[in-house]
CSV table of C-alpha atoms in Angstrom, one decimal:
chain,number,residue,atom,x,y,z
A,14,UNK,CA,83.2,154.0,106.5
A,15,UNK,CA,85.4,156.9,108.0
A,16,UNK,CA,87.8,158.6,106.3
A,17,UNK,CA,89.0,161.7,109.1
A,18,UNK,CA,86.1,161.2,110.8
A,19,UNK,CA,83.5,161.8,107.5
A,20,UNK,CA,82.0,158.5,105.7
A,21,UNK,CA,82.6,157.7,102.4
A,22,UNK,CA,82.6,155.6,100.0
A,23,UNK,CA,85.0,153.7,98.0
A,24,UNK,CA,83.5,154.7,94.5
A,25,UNK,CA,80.5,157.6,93.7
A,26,UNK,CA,79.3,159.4,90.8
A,27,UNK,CA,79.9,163.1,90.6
A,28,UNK,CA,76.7,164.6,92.3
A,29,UNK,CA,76.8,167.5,89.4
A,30,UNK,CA,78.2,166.1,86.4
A,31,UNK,CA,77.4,162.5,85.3
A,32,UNK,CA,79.8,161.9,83.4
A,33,UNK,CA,82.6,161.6,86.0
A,34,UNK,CA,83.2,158.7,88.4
A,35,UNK,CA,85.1,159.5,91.7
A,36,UNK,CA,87.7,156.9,93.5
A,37,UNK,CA,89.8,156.7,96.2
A,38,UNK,CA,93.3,156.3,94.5
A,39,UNK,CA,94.8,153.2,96.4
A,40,UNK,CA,97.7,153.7,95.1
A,41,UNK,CA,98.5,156.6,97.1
A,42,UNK,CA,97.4,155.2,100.6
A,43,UNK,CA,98.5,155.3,103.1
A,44,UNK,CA,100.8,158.5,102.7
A,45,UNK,CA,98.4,160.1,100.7
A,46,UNK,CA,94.9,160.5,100.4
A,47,UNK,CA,94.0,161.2,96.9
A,48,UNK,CA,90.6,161.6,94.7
A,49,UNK,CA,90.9,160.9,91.1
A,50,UNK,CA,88.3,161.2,88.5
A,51,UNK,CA,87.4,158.6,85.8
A,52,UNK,CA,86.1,160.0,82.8
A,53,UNK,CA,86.3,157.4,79.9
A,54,UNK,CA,86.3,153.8,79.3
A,55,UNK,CA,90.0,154.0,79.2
A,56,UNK,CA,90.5,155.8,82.7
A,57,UNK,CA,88.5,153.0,84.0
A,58,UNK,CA,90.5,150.2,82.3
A,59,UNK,CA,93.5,151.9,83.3
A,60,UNK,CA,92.3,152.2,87.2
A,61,UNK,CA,91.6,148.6,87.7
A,62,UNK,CA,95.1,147.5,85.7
A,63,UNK,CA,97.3,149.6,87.5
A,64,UNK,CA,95.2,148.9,91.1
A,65,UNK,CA,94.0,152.3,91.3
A,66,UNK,CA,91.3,150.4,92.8
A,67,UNK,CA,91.4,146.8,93.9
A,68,UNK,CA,89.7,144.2,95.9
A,69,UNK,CA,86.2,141.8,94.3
A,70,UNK,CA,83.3,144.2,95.0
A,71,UNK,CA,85.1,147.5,94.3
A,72,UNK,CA,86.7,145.9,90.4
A,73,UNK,CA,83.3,144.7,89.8
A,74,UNK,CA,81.6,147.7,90.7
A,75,UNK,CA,84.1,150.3,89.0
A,76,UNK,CA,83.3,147.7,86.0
A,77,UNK,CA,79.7,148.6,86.4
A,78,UNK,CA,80.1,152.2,86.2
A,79,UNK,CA,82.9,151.8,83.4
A,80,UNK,CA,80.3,150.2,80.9
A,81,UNK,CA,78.2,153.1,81.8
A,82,UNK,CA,80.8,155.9,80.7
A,83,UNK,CA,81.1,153.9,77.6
A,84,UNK,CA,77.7,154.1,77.0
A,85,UNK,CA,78.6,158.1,76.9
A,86,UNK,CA,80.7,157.4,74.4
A,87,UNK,CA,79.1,155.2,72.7
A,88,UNK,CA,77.8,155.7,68.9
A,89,UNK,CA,74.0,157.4,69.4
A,90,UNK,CA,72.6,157.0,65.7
A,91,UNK,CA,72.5,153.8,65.5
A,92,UNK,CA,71.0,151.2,68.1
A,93,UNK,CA,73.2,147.7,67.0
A,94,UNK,CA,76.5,150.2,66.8
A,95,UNK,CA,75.6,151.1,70.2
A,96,UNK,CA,75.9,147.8,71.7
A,97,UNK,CA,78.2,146.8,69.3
A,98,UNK,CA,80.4,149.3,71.3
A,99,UNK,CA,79.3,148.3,74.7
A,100,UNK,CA,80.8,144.6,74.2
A,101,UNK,CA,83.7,145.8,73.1
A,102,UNK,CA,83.6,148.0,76.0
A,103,UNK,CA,82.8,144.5,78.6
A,104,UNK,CA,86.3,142.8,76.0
A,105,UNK,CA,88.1,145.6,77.4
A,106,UNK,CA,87.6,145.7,80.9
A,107,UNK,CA,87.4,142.2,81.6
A,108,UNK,CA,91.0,142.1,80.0
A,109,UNK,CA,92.7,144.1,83.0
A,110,UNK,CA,92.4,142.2,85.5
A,111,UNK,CA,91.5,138.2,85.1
A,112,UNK,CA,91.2,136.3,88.2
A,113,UNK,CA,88.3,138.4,90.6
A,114,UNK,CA,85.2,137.3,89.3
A,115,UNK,CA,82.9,140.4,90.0
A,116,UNK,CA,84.5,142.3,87.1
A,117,UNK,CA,83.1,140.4,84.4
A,118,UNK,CA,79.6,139.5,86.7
A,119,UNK,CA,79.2,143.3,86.6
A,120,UNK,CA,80.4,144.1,82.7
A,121,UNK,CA,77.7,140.6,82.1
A,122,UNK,CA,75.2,142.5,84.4
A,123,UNK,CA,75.3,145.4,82.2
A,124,UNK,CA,75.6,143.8,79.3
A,125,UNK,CA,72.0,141.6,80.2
A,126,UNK,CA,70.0,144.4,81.2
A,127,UNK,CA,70.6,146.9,78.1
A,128,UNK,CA,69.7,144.0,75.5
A,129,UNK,CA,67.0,143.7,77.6
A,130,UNK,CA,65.7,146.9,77.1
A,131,UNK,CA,66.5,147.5,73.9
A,132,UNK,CA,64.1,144.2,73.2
A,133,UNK,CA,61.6,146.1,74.8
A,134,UNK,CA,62.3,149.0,72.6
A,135,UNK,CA,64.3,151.8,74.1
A,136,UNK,CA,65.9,154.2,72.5
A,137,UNK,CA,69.8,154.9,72.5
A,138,UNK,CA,69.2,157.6,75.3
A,139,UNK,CA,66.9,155.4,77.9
A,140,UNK,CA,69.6,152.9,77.1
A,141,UNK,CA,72.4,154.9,78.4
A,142,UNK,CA,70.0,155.9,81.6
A,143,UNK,CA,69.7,152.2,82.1
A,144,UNK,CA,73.8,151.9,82.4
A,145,UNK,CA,73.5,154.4,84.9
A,146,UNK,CA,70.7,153.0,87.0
A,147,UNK,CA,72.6,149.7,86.8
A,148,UNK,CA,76.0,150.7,88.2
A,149,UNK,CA,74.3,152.4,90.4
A,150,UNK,CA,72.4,149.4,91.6
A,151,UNK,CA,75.6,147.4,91.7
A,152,UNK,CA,77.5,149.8,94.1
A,153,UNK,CA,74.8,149.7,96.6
A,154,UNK,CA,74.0,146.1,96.7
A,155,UNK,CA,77.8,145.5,96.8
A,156,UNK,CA,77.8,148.6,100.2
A,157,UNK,CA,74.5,146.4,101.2
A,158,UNK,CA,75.8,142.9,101.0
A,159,UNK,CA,78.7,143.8,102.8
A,160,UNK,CA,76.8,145.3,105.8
A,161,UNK,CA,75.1,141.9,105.9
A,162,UNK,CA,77.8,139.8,106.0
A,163,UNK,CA,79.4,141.5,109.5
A,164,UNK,CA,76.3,141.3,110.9
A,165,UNK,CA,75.9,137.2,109.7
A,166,UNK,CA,79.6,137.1,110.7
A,167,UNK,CA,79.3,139.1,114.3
A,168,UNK,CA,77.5,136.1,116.0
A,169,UNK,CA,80.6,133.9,115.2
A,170,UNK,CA,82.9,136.5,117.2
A,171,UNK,CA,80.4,136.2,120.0
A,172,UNK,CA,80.2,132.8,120.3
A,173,UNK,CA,84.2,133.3,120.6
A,174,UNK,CA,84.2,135.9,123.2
A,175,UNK,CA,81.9,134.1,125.2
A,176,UNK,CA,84.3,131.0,125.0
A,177,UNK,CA,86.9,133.2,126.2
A,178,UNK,CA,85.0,134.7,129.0
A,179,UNK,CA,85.0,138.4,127.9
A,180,UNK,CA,89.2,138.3,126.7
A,181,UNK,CA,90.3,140.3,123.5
A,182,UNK,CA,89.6,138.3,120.3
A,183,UNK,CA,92.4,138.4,118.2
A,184,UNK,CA,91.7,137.8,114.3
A,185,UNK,CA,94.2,137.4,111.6
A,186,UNK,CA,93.5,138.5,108.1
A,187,UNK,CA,95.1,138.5,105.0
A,188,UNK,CA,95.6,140.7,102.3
A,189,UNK,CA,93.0,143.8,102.2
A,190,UNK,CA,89.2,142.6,102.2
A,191,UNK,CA,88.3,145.8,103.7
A,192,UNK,CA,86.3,148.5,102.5
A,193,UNK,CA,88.7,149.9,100.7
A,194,UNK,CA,88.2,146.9,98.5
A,195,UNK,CA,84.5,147.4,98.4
A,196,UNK,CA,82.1,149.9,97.8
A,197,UNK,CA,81.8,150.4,101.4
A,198,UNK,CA,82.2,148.1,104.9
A,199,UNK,CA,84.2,145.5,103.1
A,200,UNK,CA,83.9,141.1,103.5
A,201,UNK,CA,86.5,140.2,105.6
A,202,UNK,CA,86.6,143.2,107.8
A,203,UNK,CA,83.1,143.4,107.8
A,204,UNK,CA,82.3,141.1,110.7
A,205,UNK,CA,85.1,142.8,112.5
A,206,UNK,CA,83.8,146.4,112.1
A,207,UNK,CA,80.3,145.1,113.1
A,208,UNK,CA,82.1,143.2,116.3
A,209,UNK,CA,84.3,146.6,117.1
A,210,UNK,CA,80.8,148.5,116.9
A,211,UNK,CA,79.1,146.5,119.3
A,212,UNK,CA,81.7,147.0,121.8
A,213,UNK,CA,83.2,143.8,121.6
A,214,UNK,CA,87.3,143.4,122.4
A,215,UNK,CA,89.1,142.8,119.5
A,216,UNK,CA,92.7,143.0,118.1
A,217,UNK,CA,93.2,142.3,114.1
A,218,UNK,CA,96.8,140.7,113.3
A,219,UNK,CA,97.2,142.2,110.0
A,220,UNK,CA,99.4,140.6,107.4
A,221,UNK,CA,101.7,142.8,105.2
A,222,UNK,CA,100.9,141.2,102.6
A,223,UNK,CA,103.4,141.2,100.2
A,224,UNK,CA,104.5,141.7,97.4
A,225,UNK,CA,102.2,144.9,97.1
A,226,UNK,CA,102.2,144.8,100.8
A,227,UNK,CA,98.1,146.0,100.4
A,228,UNK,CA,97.5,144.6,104.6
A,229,UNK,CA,100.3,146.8,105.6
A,230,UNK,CA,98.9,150.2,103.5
A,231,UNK,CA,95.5,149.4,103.2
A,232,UNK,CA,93.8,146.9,106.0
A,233,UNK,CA,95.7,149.0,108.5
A,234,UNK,CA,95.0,152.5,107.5
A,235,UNK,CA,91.6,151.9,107.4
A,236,UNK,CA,91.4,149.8,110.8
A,237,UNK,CA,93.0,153.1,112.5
A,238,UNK,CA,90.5,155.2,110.8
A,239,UNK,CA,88.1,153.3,112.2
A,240,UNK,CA,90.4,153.2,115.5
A,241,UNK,CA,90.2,149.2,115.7
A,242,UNK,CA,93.1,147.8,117.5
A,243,UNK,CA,95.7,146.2,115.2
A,244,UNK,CA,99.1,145.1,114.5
A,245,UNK,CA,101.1,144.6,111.3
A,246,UNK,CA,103.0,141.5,110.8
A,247,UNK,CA,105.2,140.1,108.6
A,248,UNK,CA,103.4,137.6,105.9
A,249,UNK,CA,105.2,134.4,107.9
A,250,UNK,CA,104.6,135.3,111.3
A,251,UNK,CA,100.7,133.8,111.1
A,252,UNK,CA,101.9,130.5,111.9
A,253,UNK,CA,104.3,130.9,114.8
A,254,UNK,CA,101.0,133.0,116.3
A,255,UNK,CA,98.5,130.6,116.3
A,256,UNK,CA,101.2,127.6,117.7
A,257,UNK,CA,100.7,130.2,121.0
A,258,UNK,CA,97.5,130.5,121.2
A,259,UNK,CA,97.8,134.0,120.0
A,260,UNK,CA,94.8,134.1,117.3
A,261,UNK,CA,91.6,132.8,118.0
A,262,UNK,CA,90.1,133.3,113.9
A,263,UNK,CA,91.3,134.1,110.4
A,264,UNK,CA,89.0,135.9,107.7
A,265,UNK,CA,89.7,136.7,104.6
A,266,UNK,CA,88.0,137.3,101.5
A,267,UNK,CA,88.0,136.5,98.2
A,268,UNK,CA,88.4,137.4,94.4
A,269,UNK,CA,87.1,134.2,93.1
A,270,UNK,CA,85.6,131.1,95.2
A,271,UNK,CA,83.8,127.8,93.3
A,272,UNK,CA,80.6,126.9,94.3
A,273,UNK,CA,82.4,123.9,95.4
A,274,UNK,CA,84.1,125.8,98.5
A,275,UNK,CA,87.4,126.6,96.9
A,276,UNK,CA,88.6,129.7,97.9
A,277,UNK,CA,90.9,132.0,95.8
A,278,UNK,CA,92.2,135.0,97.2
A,279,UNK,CA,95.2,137.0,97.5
A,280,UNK,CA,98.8,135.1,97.6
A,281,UNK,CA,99.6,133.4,100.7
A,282,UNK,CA,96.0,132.8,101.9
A,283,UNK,CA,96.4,128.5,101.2
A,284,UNK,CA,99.8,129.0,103.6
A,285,UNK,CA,97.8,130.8,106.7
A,286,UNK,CA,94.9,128.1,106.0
A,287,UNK,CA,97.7,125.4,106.1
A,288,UNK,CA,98.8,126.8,109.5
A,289,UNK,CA,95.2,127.2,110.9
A,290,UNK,CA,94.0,124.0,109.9
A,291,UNK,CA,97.4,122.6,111.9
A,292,UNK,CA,96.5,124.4,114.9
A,293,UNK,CA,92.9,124.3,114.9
A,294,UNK,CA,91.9,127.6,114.2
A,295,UNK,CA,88.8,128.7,112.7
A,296,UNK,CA,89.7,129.6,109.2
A,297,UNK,CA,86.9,131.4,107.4
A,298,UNK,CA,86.2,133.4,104.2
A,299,UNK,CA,83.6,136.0,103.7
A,300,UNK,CA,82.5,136.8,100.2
A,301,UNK,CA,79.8,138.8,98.9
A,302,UNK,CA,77.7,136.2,96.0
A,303,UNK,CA,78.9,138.4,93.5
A,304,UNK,CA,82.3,136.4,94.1
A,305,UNK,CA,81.0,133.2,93.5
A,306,UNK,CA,81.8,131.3,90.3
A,307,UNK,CA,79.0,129.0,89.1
A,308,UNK,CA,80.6,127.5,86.3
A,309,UNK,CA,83.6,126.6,88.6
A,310,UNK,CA,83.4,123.5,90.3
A,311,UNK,CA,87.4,122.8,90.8
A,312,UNK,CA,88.8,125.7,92.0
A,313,UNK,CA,92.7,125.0,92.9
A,314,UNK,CA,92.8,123.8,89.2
A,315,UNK,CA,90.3,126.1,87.1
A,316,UNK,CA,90.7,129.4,88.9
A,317,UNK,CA,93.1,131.5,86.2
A,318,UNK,CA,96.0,132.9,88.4
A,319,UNK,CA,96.9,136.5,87.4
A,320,UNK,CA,100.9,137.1,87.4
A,321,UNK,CA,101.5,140.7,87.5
A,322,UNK,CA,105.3,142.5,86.9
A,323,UNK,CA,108.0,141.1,88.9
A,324,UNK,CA,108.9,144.7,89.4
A,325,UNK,CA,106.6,144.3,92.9
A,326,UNK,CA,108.5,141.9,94.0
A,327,UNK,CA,112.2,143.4,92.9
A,328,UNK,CA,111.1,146.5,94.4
A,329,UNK,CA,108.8,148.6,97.2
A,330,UNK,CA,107.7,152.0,97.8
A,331,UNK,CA,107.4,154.0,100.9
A,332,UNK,CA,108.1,157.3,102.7
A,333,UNK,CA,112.2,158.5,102.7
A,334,UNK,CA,112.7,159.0,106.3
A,335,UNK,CA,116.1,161.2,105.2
A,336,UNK,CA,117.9,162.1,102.3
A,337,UNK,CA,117.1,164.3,99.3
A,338,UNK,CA,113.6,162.8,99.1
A,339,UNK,CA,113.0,163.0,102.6
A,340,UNK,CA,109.0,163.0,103.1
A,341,UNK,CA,108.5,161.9,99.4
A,342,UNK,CA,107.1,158.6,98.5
A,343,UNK,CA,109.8,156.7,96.8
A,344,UNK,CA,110.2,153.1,95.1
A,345,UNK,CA,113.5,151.1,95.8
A,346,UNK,CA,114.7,148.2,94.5
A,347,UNK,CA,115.5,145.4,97.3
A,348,UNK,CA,117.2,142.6,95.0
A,349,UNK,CA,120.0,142.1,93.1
A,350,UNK,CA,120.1,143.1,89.8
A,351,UNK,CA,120.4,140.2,87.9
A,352,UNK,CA,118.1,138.4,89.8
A,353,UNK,CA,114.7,137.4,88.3
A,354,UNK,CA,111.4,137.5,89.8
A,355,UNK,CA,108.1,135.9,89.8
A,356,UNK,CA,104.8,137.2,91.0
A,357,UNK,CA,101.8,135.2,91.3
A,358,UNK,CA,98.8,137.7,92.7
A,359,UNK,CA,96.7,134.6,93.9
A,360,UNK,CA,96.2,130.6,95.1
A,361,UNK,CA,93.4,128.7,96.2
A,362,UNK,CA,92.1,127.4,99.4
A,363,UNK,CA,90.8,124.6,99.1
A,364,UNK,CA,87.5,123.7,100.9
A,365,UNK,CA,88.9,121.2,103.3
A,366,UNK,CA,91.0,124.0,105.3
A,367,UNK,CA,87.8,125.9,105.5
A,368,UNK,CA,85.7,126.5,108.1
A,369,UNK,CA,82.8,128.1,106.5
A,370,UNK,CA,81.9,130.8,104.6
A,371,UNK,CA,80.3,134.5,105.7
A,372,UNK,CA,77.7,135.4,102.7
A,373,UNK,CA,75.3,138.4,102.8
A,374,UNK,CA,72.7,134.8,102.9
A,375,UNK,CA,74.3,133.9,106.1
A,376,UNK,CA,77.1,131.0,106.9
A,377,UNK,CA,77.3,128.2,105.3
A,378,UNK,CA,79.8,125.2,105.2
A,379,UNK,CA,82.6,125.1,101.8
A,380,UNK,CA,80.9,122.2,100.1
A,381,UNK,CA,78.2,122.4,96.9
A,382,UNK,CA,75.4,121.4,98.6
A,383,UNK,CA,75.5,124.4,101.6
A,384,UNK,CA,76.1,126.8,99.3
A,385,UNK,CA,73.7,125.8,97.3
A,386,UNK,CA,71.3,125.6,100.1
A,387,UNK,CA,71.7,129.4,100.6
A,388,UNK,CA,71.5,130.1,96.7
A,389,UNK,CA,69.1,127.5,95.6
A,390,UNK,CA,68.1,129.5,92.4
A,391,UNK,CA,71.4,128.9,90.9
A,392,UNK,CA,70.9,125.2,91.1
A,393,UNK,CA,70.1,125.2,87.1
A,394,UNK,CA,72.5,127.4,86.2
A,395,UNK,CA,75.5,125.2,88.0
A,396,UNK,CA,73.8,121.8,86.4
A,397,UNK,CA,74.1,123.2,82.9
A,398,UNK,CA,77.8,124.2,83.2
A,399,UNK,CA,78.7,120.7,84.9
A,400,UNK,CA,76.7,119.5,81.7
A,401,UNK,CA,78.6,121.6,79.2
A,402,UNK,CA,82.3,121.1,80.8
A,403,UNK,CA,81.7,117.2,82.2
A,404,UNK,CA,84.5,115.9,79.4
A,405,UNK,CA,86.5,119.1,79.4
A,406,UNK,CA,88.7,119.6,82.6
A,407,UNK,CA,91.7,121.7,82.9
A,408,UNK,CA,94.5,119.4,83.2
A,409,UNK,CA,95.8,122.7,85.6
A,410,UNK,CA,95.9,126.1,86.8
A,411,UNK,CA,95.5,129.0,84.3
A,412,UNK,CA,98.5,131.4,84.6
A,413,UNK,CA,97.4,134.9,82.7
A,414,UNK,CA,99.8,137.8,82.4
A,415,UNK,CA,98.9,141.2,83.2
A,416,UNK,CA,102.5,142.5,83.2
């Protein structure tokens, strides 16, 4: 996608020296637009903690190339040391950040492929090569799925213009499912880039998104990069907009879905579902399969539900309009003192508020069987965890702590 006119990429290797990872530092955006390198297993743990980088596809794939720099680093005389490392490497990452699914697909990924190989009797060297060729190959399927889901997800605006006889479509999203939180053309915003493209009228409402207000920073710098017409809002306008006829779709995406339909995704998604479902609005979710979990068949119960530092919620940062700082990004706290905080990052949709879902497969209804139907290879795999976890189900959500 466009960044000043030039496309780029969320996440690339260094073109001269391998053993540096590039990203787009999100935390900087939108004042600032900021490259920073990733040189170690720690620099890549740290990025994805601290949201450095965000969003399903982007975590999973900065997890791919993570394993890969600890490969690097990784012990070279002997072979079971080497791995050895490498899963303590996958511990690691998949400690940071707990509920988007891709980051431990990818560090699994990895993991599968270099026993693999060292089965077939690789040396330490062609193993490391292998990391490489992997992340690699997880960046560019993540870039490729998400070109195919706006064009699975364009005929669906179509079908809506026509309905409206040529009139603006206006789509609300939530939360930043862009590309920005892919490797490139995001989930959510996919459909809408493909739409904007092919000359179609359209206006995205954009959520601010609290608490880390990533719709207001994110979705909308890179929506006027791409000079698609949008608006911020604050999180609880949605509603209000679609009782006036003033949305006609909502997309999101997703860090975690079941293959049952349930949908998990940034906070506040399950309230602009409520709303959509009340005013019979198309309410739809567009997700790489890379976001599906297999094991997961009850997803508003078994999906774990990061909670991050209340500090996001006690405070906010932006640019000081005047003032000593004036021009600086600054962070201010906007409650009292005393008063404590919570911050849940994510709840679950459940599949009755959803429409359908936008896969680089094509669109399928939330339900088991449709999505199934589009992924019919991981009918085994789905039957052995219902197997495995028939007398063991999570009397309720999994709260896990990244503050």
């Amino acid at each position: 996608m466009n960044v000043n006119g030039k496309p780029m990429r969320t996440i690339w290797l260094d073109a001269h020296n391998p053993g540096v990872v590039h990203i787009i530092d999100q935390q900087q955006l939108p004042h600032v637009f900021e490259v920073m390198q990733l040189r170690t297993l720690a620099d890549v743990a740290t990025a994805i903690k601290d949201m450095h980088v965000r969003g399903a596809g982007l975590i999973g794939a900065t997890a791919g190339y993570g394993m890969y720099l600890a490969a690097l680093d990784a012990p070279k005389t002997n072979i079971d040391a080497f791995l050895a490392s490498l899963e303590q490497a996958a511990s690691t990452l998949q400690a940071t950040r707990p509920t988007a699914v891709n980051l431990a697909w990818a560090c699994s990924r990895q993991l599968t492929n270099i026993r693999s190989q060292m089965a077939a009797g690789l040396d330490v060297e062609a193993l490391i090569q292998v990391a490489k060729i992997t992340a690699q190959t997880i960046a560019d399927e993540d870039a490729n799925f998400c070109k195919r889901i706006g064009e699975h997800g364009l005929p669906i605006i179509h079908k809506l213009l026509q309905q409206k006889s040529g009139d603006t479509i206006n789509i609300l999203t939530h939360c930043n499912a862009g590309w920005l939180a892919f490797v490139d053309y995001g989930s959510a915003t996919a459909p809408i880039y493909a739409a904007f493209n092919a000359g179609i009228p359209l206006h995205v409402w954009v959520d601010e998104t609290r608490p880390r207000n990533q719709g207001a920073s994110l979705t909308a710098w890179e929506l006027g990069q791409h000079g698609v017409p949008h608006t911020i809002i604050a999180d609880n306008v949605g509603g209000h907009l679609m009782q006036h006829g003033l949305v006609d779709m909502v997309i999101v995406g997703s860090d975690r879905t079941s293959y049952t339909g349930d949908v998990g995704n940034k906070i506040g998604t399950y309230l602009k579902a409520l709303a959509a479902k009340d005013n019979n609005v198309p309410f739809y979710a567009a997700l790489p399969s890379s976001t599906f979990d297999w094991a997961l068949e009850d997803g508003v119960h078994g999906t774990p539900i990061e909670e991050r530092a209340a500090d996001e919620v006690t405070h906010i940062s932006g640019v000081a309009e005047s003032g000593p700082a004036a021009g600086q990004v600054t962070k201010v706290r906007i409650t009292p003192e005393t008063s404590p905080a919570k911050n849940y990052g994510f709840d679950v949709t459940p599949r009755r508020l959803v429409t359908g879902l936008i896969t680089e497969r094509g669109v399928c209804a939330a339900n088991a069987e449709s999505v199934l139907a589009l992924y019919p290879e991981k009918r085994t795999l789905v039957e052995q965890h219902k197997a495995v976890h028939t007398n063991s189900k999570d009397g309720g959500k999994r709260v896990v702590s990244t503050s």
